[in-house]
Structures are given as C-alpha cells and as structure tokens.
PDB file of C-alpha atoms in Angstrom:
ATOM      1  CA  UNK A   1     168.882 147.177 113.161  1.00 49.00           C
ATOM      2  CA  UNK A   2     167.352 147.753 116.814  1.00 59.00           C
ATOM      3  CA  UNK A   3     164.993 145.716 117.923  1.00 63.00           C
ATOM      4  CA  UNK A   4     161.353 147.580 117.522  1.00 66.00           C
ATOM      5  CA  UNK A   5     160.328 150.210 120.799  1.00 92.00           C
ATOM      6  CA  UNK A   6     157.478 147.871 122.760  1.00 97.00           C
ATOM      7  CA  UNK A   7     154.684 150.201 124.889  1.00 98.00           C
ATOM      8  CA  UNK A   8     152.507 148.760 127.252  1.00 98.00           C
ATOM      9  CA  UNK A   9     148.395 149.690 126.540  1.00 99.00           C
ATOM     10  CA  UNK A  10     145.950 149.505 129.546  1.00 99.00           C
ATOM     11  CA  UNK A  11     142.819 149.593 128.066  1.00 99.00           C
ATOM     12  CA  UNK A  12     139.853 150.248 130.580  1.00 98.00           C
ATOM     13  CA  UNK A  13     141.036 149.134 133.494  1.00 98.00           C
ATOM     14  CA  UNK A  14     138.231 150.746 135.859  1.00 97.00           C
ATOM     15  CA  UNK A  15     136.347 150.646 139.038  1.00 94.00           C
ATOM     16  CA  UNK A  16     133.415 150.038 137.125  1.00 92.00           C
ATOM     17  CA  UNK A  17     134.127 146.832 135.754  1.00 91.00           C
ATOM     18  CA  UNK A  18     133.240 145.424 139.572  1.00 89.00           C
ATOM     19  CA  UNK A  19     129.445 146.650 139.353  1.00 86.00           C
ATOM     20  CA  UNK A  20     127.232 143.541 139.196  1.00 86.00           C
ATOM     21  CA  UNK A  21     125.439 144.607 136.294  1.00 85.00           C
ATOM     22  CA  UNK A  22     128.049 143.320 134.517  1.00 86.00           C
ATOM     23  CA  UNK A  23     127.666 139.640 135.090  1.00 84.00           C
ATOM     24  CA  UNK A  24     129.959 136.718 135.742  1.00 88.00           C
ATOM     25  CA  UNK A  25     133.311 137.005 134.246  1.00 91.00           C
ATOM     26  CA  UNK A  26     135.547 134.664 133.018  1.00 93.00           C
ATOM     27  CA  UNK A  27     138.332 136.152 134.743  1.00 94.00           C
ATOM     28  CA  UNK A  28     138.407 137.562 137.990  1.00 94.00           C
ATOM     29  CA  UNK A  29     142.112 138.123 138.497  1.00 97.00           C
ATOM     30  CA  UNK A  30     142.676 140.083 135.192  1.00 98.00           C
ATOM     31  CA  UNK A  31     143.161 143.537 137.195  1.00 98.00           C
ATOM     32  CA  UNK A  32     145.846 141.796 139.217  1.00 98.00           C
ATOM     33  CA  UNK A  33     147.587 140.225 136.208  1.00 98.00           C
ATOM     34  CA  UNK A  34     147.458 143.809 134.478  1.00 99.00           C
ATOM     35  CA  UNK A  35     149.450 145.118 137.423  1.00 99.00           C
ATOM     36  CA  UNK A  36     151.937 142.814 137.614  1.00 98.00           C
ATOM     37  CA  UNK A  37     152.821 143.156 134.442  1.00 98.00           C
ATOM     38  CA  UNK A  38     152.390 146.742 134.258  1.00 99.00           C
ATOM     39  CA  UNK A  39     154.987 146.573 137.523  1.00 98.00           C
ATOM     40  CA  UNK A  40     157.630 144.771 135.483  1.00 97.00           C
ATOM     41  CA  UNK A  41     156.975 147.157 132.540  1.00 97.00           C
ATOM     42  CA  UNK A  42     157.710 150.382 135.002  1.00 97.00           C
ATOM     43  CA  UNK A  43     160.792 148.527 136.402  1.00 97.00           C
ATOM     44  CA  UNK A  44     162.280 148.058 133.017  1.00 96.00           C
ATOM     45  CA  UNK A  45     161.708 151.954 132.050  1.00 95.00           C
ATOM     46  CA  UNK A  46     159.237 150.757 129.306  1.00 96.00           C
ATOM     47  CA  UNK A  47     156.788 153.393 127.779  1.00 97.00           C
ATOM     48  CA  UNK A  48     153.015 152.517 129.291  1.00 98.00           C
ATOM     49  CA  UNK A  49     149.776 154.049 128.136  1.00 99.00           C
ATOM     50  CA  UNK A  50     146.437 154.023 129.762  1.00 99.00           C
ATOM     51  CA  UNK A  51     143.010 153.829 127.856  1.00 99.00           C
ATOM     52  CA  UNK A  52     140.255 155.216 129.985  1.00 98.00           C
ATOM     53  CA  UNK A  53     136.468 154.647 128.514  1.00 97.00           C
ATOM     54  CA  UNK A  54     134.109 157.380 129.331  1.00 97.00           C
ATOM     55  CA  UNK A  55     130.242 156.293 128.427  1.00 95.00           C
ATOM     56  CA  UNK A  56     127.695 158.737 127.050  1.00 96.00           C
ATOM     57  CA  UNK A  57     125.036 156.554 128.017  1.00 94.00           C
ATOM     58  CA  UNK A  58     123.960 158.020 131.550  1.00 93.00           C
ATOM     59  CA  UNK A  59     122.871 153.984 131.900  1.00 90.00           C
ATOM     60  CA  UNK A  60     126.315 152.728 132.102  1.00 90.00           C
ATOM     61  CA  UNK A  61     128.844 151.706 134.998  1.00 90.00           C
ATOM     62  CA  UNK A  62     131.256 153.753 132.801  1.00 93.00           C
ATOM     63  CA  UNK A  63     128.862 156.954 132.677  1.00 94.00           C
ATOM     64  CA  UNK A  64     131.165 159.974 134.629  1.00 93.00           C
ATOM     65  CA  UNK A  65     128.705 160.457 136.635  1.00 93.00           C
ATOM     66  CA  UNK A  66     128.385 156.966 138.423  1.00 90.00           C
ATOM     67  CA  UNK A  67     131.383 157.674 140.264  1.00 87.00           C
ATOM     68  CA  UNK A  68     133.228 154.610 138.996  1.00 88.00           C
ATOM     69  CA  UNK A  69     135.136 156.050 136.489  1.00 93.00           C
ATOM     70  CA  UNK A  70     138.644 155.706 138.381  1.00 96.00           C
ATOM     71  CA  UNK A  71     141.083 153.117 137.341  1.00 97.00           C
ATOM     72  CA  UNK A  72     141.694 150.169 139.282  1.00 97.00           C
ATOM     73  CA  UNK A  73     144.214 150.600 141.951  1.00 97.00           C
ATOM     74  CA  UNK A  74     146.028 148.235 140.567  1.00 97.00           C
ATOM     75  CA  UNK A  75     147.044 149.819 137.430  1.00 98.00           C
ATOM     76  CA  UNK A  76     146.414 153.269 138.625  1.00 98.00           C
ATOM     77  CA  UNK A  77     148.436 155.681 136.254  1.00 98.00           C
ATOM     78  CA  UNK A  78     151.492 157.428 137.995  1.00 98.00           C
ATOM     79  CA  UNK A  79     152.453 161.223 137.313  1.00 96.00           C
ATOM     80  CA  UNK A  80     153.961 161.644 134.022  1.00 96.00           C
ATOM     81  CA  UNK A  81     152.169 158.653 132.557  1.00 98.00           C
ATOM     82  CA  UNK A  82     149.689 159.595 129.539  1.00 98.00           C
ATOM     83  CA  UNK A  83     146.063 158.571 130.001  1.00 99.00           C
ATOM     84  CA  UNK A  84     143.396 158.621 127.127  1.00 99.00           C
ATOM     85  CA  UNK A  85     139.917 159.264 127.516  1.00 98.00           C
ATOM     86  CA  UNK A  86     137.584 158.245 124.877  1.00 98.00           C
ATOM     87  CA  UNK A  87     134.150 157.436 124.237  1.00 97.00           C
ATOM     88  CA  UNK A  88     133.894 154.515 121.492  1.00 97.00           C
ATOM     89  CA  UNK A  89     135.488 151.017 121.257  1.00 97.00           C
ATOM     90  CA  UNK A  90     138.667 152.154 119.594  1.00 98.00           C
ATOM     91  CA  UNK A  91     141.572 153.698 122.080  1.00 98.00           C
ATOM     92  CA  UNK A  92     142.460 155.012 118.818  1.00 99.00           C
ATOM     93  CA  UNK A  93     139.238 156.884 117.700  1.00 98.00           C
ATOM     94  CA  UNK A  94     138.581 160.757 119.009  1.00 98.00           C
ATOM     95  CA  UNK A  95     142.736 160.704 121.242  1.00 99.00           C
ATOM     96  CA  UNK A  96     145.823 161.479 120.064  1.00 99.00           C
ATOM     97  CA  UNK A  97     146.846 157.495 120.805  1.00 99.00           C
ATOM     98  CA  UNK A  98     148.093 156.872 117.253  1.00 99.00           C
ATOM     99  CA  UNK A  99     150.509 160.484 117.057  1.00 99.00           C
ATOM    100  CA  UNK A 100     152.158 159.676 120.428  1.00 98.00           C
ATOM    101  CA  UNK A 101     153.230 156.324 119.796  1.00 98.00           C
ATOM    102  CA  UNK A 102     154.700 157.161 116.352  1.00 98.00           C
ATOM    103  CA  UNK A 103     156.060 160.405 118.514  1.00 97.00           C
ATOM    104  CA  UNK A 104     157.654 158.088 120.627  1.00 96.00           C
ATOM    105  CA  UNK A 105     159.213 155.438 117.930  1.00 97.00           C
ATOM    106  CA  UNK A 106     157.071 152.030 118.832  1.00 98.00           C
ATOM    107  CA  UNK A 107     155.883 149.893 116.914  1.00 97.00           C
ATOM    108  CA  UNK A 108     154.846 147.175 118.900  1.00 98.00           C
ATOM    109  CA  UNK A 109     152.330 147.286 121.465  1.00 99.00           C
ATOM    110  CA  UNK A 110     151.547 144.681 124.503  1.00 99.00           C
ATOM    111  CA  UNK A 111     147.885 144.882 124.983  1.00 99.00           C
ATOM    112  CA  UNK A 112     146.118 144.152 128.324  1.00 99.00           C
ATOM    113  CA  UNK A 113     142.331 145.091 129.690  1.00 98.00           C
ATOM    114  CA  UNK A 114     138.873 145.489 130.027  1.00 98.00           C
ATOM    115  CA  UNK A 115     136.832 143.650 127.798  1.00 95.00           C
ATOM    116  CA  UNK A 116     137.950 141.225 125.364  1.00 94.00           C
ATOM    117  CA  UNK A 117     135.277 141.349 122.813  1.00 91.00           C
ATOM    118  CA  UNK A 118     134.763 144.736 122.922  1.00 93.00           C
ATOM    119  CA  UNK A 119     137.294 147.564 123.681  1.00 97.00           C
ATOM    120  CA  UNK A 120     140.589 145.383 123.800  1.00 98.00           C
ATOM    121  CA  UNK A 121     139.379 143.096 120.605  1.00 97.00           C
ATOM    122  CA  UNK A 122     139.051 147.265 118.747  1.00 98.00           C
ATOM    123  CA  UNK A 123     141.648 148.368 119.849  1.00 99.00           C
ATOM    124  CA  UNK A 124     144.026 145.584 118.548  1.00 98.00           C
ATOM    125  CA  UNK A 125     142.704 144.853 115.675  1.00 98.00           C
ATOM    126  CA  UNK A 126     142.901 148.712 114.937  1.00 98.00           C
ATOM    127  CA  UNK A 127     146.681 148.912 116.027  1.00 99.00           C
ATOM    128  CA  UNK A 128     147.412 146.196 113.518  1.00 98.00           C
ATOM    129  CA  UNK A 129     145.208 147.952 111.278  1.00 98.00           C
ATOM    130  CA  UNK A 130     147.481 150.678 111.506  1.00 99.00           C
ATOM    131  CA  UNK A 131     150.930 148.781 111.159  1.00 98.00           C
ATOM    132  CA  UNK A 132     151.685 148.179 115.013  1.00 98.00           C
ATOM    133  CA  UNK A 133     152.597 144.433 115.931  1.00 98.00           C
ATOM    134  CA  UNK A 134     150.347 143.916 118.655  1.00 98.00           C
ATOM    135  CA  UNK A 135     150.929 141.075 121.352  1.00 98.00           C
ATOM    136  CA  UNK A 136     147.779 140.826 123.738  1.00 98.00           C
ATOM    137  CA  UNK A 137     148.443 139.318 127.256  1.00 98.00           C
ATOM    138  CA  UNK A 138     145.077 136.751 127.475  1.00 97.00           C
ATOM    139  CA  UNK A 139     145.594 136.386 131.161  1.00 97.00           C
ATOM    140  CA  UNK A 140     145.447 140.453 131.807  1.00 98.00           C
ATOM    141  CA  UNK A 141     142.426 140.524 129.936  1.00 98.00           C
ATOM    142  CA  UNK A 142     138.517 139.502 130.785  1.00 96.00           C
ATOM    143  CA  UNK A 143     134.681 138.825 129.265  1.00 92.00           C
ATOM    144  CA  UNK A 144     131.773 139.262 131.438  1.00 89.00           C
ATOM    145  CA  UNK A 145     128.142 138.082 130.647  1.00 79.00           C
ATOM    146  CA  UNK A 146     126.869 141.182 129.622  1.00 76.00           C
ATOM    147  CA  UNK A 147     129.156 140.406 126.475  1.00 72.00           C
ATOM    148  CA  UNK A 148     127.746 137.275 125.658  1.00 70.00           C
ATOM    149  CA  UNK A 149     123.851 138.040 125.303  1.00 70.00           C
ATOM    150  CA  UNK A 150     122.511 135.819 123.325  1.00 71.00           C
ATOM    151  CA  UNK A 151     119.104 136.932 123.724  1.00 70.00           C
ATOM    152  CA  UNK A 152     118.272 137.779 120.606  1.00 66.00           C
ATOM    153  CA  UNK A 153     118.507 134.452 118.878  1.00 70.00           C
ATOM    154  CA  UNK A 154     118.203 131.667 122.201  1.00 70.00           C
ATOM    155  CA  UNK A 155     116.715 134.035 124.967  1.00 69.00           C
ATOM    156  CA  UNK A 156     120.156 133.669 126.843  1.00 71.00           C
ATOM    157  CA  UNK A 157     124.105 134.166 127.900  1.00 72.00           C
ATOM    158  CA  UNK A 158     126.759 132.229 126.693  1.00 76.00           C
ATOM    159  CA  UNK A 159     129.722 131.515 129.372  1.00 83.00           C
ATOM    160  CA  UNK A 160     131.899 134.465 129.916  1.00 83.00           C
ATOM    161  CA  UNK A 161     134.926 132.122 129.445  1.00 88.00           C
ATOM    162  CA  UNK A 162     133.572 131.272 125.924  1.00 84.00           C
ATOM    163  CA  UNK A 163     132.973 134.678 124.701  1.00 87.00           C
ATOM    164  CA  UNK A 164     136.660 135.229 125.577  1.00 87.00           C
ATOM    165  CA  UNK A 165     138.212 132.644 124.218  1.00 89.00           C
ATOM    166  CA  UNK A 166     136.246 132.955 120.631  1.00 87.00           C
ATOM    167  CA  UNK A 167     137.629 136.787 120.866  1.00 90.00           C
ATOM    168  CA  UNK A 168     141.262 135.073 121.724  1.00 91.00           C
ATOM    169  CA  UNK A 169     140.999 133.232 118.821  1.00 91.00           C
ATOM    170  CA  UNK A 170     139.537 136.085 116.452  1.00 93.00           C
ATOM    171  CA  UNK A 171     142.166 137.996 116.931  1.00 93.00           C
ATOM    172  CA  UNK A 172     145.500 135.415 116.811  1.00 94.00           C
ATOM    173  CA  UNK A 173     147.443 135.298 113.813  1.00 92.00           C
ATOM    174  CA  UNK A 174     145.965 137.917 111.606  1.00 92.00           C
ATOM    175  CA  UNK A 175     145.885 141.241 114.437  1.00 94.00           C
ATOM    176  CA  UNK A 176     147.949 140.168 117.313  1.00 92.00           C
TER     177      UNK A 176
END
C-alpha cells in the first residue's frame, strides 16, 4: 500500500499579523519557519494550500479594507497554487478546502500558521474531525496577547508563550 499523499496548509499567514494591536507574541520567527518549510515542501513537488482569513469586522487588522490583507512575503502563494479565503475559524467552513484535498488523494495534512488557539487550533481539530491525520509544525506557528485576555475573570493577559503551548497540548494526541 502507498504511503498516504501529505499537503502542506498555510493557514493565515498575513501582513496583518505585524499590527501592534495584536500584542506580544510568543513567536516572532513563525513567518520565517513557515517559509522554510513551505521552501522544502515546493522543492519536493508536494501539494501546498494557503488559508487566507478575511474579517467582517471593519475593526480588525484582517478587515479587507485595512490594507493588510496580503500574505507574508514569506509564504506568498506562487501561480498555480490554490488559496482559500474565508471568514470564520475553520479553513474548512464556507471553501471548497475539504473537496480539493479528497480531489487530490491526501490524507494527511502538515499544518503551519497564524494563530494557535484560534484559526490553526480549528482548523486541525476539524481536519481530524474529518478523517485527515494532521501533523502541526509548533515552531511555524504563533499566539499573541490578544489571545490570551484574561480580562474577564483577573482583569489581565496571560503570556503569549502560555496560551500556545496549552493550545500545543490541546490538540496532541487526540487531533494532530
């Protein structure tokens, strides 16, 4: 039996991830680490799919209209290479994600992006969800403090680094 088809997944990889409203992060090398790895993945011919989040909130960094939309230039797609826009969590929810992969014959996904407790942590636990083996790549992947408000029960922020490592450990074992 051949070994499984493996695609890379980008997810949200964007300019706006460097606005300050964002906060500290835990990782500020992710974007590199996504495009070295997304290098090796084009130099072995391996299928790669990028996840592009487009806010409705006109507040957001990730609003169409800030400008910021773009993805970072160091994972920018080339031609030929599918891109996804969607506007929830899930790179699975409201694109045609799901159909293309099966399309394509993989069934197990590398995971890398933009943030870890929110639109990676969806999107992996959805692709196991939906019978994909799902390895995420930690060091490809950051938190910032405007994921770990803790406002509401201390009046504060937890450490960026924390928030990302409690996601880490969420998801090993039973999603990726």
């Amino acid at each position: 039996m051949p070994a499984p088809r493996k695609a890379l997944v980008l997810v949200d990889i964007q300019a706006a991830f460097a606005d300050p409203s964002w906060g500290k992060r835990n990782n500020p090398h992710a974007e590199e680490n996504a495009g070295r790895l997304l290098a090796h993945w084009r130099a072995a011919g391996a299928p790669v799919f990028h996840v592009r989040h487009l806010s409705t909130n006109p507040a957001s960094p990730l609003h169409p209209e800030t400008g910021r939309i773009d993805f970072h230039p160091a994972v920018e797609p080339l031609p030929g290479e599918p891109v996804y826009d969607k506007h929830v969590n899930s790179a699975f929810i409201g694109t045609t994600l799901e159909a293309d992969l099966r399309a394509a014959g993989i069934e197990h996904l590398v995971i890398c992006g933009l943030t870890t407790p929110h639109c990676v942590s969806t999107t992996v636990r959805m692709a196991a969800n939906l019978g994909f083996t799902v390895e995420l790549v930690h060091d490809a992947c950051a938190a910032v403090a405007q994921n770990a408000d803790t406002s509401w029960r201390d009046g504060g922020k937890a450490d960026p680094k924390f928030i990302h490592q409690a996601a880490l450990d969420q998801l090993h074992g039973e999603f990726a």
